Coordinates of C-alpha atoms in Angstrom, one line a residue:
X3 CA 13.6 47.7 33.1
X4 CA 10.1 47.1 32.4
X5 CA 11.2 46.1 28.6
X6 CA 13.9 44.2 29.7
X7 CA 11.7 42.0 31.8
X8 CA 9.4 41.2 29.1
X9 CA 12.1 40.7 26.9
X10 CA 13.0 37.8 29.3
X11 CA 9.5 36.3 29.5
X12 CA 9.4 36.1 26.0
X13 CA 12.7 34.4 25.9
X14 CA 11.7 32.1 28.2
X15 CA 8.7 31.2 26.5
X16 CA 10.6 30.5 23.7
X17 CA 12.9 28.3 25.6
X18 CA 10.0 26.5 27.4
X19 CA 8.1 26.0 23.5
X20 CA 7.5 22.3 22.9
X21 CA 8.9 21.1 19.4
X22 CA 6.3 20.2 16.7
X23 CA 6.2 16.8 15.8
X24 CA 3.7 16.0 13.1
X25 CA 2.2 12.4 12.3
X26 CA 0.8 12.6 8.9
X27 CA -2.3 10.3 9.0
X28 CA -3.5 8.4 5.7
X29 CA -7.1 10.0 5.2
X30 CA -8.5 6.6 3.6
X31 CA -12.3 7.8 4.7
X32 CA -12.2 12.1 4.9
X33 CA -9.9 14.1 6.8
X34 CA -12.4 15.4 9.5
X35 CA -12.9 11.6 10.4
X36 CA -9.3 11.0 10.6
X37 CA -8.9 14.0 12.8
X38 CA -11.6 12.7 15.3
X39 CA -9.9 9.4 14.9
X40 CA -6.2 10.1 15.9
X41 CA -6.7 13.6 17.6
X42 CA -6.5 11.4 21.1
X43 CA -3.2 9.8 20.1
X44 CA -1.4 12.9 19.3
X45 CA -2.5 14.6 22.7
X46 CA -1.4 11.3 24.8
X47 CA 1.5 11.5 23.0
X48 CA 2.1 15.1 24.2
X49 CA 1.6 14.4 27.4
X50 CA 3.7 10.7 27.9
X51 CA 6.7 13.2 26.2
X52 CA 7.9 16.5 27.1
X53 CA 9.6 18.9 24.8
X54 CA 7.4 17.8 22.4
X55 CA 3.9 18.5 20.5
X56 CA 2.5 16.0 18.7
X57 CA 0.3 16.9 15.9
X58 CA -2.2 15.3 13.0
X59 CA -1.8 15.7 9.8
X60 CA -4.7 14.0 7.3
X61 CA -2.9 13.3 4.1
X62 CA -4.5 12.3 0.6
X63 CA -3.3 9.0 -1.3
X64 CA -2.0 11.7 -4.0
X65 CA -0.1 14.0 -0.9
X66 CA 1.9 11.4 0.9
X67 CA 4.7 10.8 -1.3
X68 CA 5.3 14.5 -1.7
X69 CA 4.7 14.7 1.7
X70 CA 7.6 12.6 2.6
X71 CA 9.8 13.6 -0.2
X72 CA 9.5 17.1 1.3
X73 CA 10.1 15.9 5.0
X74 CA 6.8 18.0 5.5
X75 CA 6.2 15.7 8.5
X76 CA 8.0 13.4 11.3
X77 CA 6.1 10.1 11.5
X78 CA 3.5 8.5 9.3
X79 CA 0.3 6.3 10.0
X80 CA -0.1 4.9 5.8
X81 CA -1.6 1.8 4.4
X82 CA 0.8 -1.2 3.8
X83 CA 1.0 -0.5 0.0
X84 CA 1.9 3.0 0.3
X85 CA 4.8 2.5 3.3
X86 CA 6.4 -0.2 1.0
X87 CA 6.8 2.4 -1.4
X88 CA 8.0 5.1 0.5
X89 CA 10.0 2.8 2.0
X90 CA 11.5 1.8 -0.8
X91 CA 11.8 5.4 -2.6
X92 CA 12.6 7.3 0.6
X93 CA 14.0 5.1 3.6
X94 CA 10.8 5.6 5.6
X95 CA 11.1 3.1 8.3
X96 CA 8.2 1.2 10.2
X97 CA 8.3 1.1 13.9
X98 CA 5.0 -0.7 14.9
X99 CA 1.9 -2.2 13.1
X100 CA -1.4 -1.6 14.5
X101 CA -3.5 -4.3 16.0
X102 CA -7.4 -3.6 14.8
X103 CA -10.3 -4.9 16.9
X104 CA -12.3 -7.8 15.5
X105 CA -16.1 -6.9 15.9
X106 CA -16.4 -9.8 18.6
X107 CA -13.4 -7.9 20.6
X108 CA -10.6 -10.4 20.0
X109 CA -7.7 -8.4 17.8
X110 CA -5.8 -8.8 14.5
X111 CA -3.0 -7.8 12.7
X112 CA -3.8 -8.4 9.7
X113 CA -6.2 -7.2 7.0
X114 CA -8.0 -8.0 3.7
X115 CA -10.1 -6.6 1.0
X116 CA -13.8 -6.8 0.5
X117 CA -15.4 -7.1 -2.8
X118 CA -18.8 -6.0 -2.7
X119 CA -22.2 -5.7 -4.2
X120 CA -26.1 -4.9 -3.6
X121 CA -27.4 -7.4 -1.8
X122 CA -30.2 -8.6 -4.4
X123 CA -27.2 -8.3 -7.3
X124 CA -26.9 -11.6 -9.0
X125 CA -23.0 -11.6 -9.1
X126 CA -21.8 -14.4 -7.0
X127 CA -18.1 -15.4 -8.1
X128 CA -15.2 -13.6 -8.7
X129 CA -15.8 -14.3 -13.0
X130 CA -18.7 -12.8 -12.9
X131 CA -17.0 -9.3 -12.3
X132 CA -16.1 -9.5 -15.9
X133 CA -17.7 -6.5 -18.3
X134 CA -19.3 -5.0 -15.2
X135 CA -18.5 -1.6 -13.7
X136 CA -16.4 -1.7 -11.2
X137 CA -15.8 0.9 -8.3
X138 CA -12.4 0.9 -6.5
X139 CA -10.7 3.5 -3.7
X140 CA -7.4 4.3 -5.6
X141 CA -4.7 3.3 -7.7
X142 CA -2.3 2.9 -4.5
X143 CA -5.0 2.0 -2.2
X144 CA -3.5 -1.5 -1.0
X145 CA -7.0 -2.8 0.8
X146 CA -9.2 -0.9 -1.6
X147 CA -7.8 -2.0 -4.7
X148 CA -4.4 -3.9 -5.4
X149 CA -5.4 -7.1 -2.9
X150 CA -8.5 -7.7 -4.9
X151 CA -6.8 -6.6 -8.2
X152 CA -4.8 -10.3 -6.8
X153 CA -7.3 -12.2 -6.1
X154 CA -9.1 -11.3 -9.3
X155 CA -5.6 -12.3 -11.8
X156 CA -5.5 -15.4 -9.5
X157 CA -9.1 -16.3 -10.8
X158 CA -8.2 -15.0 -14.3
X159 CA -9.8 -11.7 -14.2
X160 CA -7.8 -8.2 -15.2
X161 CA -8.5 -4.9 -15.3
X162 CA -8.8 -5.5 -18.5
X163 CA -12.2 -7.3 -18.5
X164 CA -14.1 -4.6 -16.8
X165 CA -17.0 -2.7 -18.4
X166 CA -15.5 0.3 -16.5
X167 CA -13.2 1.3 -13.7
X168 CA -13.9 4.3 -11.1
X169 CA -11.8 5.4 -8.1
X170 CA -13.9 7.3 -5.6
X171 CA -11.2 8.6 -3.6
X172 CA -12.6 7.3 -0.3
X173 CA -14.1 3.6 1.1
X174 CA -17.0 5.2 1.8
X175 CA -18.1 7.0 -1.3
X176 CA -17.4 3.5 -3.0
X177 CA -19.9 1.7 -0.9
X178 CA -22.1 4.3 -1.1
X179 CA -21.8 3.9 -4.8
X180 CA -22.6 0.1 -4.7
X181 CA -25.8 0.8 -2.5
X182 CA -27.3 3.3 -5.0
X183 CA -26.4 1.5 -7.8
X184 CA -23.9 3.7 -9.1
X185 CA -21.6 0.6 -10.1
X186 CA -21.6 -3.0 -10.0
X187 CA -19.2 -3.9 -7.5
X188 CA -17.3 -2.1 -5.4
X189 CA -13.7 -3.0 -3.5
X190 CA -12.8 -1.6 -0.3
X191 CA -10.8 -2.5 2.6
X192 CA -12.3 -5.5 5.7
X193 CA -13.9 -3.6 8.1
X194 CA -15.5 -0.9 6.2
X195 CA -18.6 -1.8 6.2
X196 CA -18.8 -3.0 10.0
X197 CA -17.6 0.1 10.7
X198 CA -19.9 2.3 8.6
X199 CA -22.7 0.4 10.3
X200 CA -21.4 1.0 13.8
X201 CA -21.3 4.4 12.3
X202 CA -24.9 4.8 11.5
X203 CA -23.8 5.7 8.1
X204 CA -25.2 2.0 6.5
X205 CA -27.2 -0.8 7.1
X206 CA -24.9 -4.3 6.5
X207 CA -28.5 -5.7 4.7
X208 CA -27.0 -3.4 1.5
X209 CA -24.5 -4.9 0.7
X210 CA -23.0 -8.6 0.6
X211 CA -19.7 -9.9 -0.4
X212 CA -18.4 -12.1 -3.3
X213 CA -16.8 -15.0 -2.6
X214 CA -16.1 -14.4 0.9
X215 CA -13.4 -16.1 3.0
X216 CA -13.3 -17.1 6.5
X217 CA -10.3 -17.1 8.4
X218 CA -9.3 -18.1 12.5
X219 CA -8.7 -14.6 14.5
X220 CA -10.5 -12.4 11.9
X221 CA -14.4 -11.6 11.9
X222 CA -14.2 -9.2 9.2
X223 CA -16.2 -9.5 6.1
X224 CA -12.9 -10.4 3.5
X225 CA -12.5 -11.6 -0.3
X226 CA -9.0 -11.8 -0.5
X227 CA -5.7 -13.5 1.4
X228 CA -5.0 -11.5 4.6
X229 CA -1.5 -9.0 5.2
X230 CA 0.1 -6.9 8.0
X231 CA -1.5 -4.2 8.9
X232 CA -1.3 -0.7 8.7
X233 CA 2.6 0.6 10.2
X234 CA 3.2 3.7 12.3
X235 CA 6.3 4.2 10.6
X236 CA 9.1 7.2 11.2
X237 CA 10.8 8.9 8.3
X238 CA 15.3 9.1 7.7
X239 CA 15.4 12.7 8.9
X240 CA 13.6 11.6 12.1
X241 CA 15.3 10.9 15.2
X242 CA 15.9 6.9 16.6
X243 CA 15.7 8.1 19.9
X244 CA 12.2 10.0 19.4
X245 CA 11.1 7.2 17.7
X246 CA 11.9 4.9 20.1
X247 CA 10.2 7.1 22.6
X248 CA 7.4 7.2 20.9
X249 CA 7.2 3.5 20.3
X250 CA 7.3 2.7 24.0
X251 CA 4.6 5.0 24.5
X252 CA 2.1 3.3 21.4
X253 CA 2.8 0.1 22.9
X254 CA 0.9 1.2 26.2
X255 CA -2.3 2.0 24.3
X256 CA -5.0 -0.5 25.5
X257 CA -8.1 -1.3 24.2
X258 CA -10.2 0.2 26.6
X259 CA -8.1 3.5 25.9
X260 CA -9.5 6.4 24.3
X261 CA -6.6 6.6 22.0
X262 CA -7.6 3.3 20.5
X263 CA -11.5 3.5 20.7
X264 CA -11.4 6.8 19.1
X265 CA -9.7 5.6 16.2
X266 CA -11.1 2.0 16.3
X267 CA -8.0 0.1 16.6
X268 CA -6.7 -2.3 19.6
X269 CA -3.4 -0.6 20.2
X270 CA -0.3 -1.1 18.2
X271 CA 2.6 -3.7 18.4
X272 CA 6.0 -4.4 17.2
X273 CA 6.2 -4.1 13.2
X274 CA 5.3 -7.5 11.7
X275 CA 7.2 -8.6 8.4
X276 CA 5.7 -6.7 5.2
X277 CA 7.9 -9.1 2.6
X278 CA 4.5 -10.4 1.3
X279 CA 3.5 -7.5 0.4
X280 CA 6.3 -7.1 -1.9
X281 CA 5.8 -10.1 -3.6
X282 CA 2.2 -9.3 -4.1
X283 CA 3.3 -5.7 -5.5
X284 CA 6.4 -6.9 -7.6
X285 CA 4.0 -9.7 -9.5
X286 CA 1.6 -6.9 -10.3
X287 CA 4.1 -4.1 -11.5
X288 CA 2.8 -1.5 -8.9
X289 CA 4.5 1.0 -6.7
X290 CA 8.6 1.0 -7.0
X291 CA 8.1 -2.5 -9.0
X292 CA 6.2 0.0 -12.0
X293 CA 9.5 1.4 -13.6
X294 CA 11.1 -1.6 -12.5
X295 CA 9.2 -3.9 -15.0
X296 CA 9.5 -1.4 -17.7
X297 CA 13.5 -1.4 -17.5
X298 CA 13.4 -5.1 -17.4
X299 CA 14.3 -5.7 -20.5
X300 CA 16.6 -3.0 -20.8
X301 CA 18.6 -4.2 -17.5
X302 CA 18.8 -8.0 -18.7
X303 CA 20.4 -6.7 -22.3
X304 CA 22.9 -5.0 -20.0
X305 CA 23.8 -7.6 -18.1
X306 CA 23.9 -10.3 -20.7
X307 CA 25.1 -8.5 -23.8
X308 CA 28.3 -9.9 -24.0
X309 CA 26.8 -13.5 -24.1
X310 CA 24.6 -12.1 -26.3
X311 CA 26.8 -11.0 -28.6
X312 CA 29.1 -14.1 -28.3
X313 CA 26.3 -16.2 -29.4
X314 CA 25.1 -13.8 -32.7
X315 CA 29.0 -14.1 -33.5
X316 CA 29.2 -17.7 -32.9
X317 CA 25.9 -18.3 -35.0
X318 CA 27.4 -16.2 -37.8
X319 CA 30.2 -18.0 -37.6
X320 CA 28.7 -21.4 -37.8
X321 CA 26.3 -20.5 -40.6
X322 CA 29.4 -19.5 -42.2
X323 CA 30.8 -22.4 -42.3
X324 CA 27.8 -24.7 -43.3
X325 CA 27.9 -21.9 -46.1
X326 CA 31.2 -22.5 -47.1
X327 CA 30.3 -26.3 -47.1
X328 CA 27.6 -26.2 -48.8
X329 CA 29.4 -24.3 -51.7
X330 CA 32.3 -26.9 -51.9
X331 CA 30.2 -29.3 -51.8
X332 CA 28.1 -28.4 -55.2
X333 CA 31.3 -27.4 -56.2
X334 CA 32.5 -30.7 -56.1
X335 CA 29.3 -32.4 -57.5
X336 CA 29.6 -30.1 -60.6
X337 CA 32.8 -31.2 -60.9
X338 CA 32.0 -35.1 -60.1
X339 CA 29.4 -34.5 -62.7
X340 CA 31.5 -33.2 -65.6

């Protein structure tokens, strides 16, 4: 008897088990600050929803896709870039956009990049980036590196022009590069360095900002043109009505909430339209637009070869013809001749 009963305990435990759901968080500082950051979100979302655990997951720029691909977690928290892509590539679906908080308490949803350097550097415009060392976040970093790679084509500067390219890995380590002189210039994401400062971790004196832009709403330090925020988005295999739960329960964060000042947002809203940031990818070849541009060509011969071939047979034709002229016609002057 005494087996049987804890046989049913443990059976009931079982039973009573909340399911794992796990939010796989975009580690775009270091994972231990993205832990302390969202830990607050995951247990209010425990607690707003029984039968389920929420966990989360800090995730690498290199792990998320992988991530994804191998439906290794339920929801994601990414940076626009990267949910465009996995979007694209994997059906991953947005279900809110965060709203940050401006540093005079107002909110945004939008953000920009910052292009940076030491504070007695004598770099002042965009062109004068060229042959200098340049430090960047990563490759698919959308506010560390693609919006400023934008801004720099649009002011006729390329990759190309650089003395040298680095990706830290991190915002951080890259304006910690720029402080000590490691490199240059440095591009990170707007409100990195207000919120290093707020941090302790820098003083804003280090560091200034090249060319910098001023828009209505938005007190952020910024280089570039501003788009959406950051998504919470849910992936194909994961429920609509869980996500629907959840969204209810985002869109009850405040700003006074230690949800959002733990991770330094406002709270989150309905998802805003990410189409610019498509255009902005597709014009630079990056993300699902990379093997796109290379098949180009390859999907335009496909689609037009049979006017392509008309006109090489037409052509042929025709210079046949002004051929065959041509040859009666100093036929016949040989012949007018004689």
């Amino acid at each position: 008897m005494q087996r049987i009963f804890l046989l049913l305990i443990l059976f009931s435990i079982l039973l009573s088990s909340n399911e794992q759901v796990k939010i796989g968080v975009l580690a775009k500082r270091s994972s231990d600050i993205t832990l302390a950051e969202y830990k607050a979100t995951a247990e209010y979302l425990t607690q707003e929803m029984n039968g389920y655990e929420f966990q989360i997951i800090p995730i690498s720029f290199a792990e998320m896709q992988e991530n994804v691909a191998q439906n290794n977690i339920d929801f994601l928290i990414t940076n626009t870039m990267d949910y465009v892509t996995l979007e694209y590539l994997y059906g991953v679906s947005r279900i809110a956009t965060l709203k940050n908080l401006n540093s005079n308490k107002t909110t945004t949803t939008s953000f920009g990049s910052a292009i940076i350097v030491p504070q007695t550097s004598k770099i002042e415009t965009l062109v004068d980036l060229k042959r200098k060392a340049i430090g960047a976040v990563d490759a698919n970093s959308f506010g560390g590196w693609i919006m400023a790679l934008k801004e720099l084509k649009d002011n006729g500067v390329e990759e190309r022009h650089f003395k040298s390219l680095t990706f830290y890995g991190s915002h951080d380590q890259v304006v910690f590069a720029v402080r000590d002189g490691m490199i240059d210039a440095g591009i990170v994401r707007s409100d990195t360095l207000e919120r290093m400062e707020r941090e302790g971790l820098i003083n804003l004196e280090c560091c200034k900002v090249v060319e910098p832009k001023i828009y209505k709403n938005f007190s952020f330090a910024v280089t570039t043109k501003l788009y959406p925020e950051w998504p919470f988005a849910k992936l194909s295999t994961t429920s609509e009505a869980l996500a629907n739960e959840v969204l209810v329960a985002l869109l009850k964060i405040t700003p006074e909430s230690k949800m959002a000042t733990d991770a330094g947002i406002a709270g989150w809203t309905i998802p805003l339209d990410y189409s610019g940031v498509h255009d902005v990818m597709q014009e630079l070849h990056v993300g699902p637009y990379k093997e796109l541009a290379k098949l180009s060509l390859e999907r335009f011969y496909n689609k037009y070869k049979f006017l392509f071939y008309s006109v090489i047979i037409v052509f042929l034709i025709v210079v046949g013809v002004l051929a065959y002229i041509y040859k009666l016609n100093k036929n016949y002057m040989k012949i007018k001749n004689i």
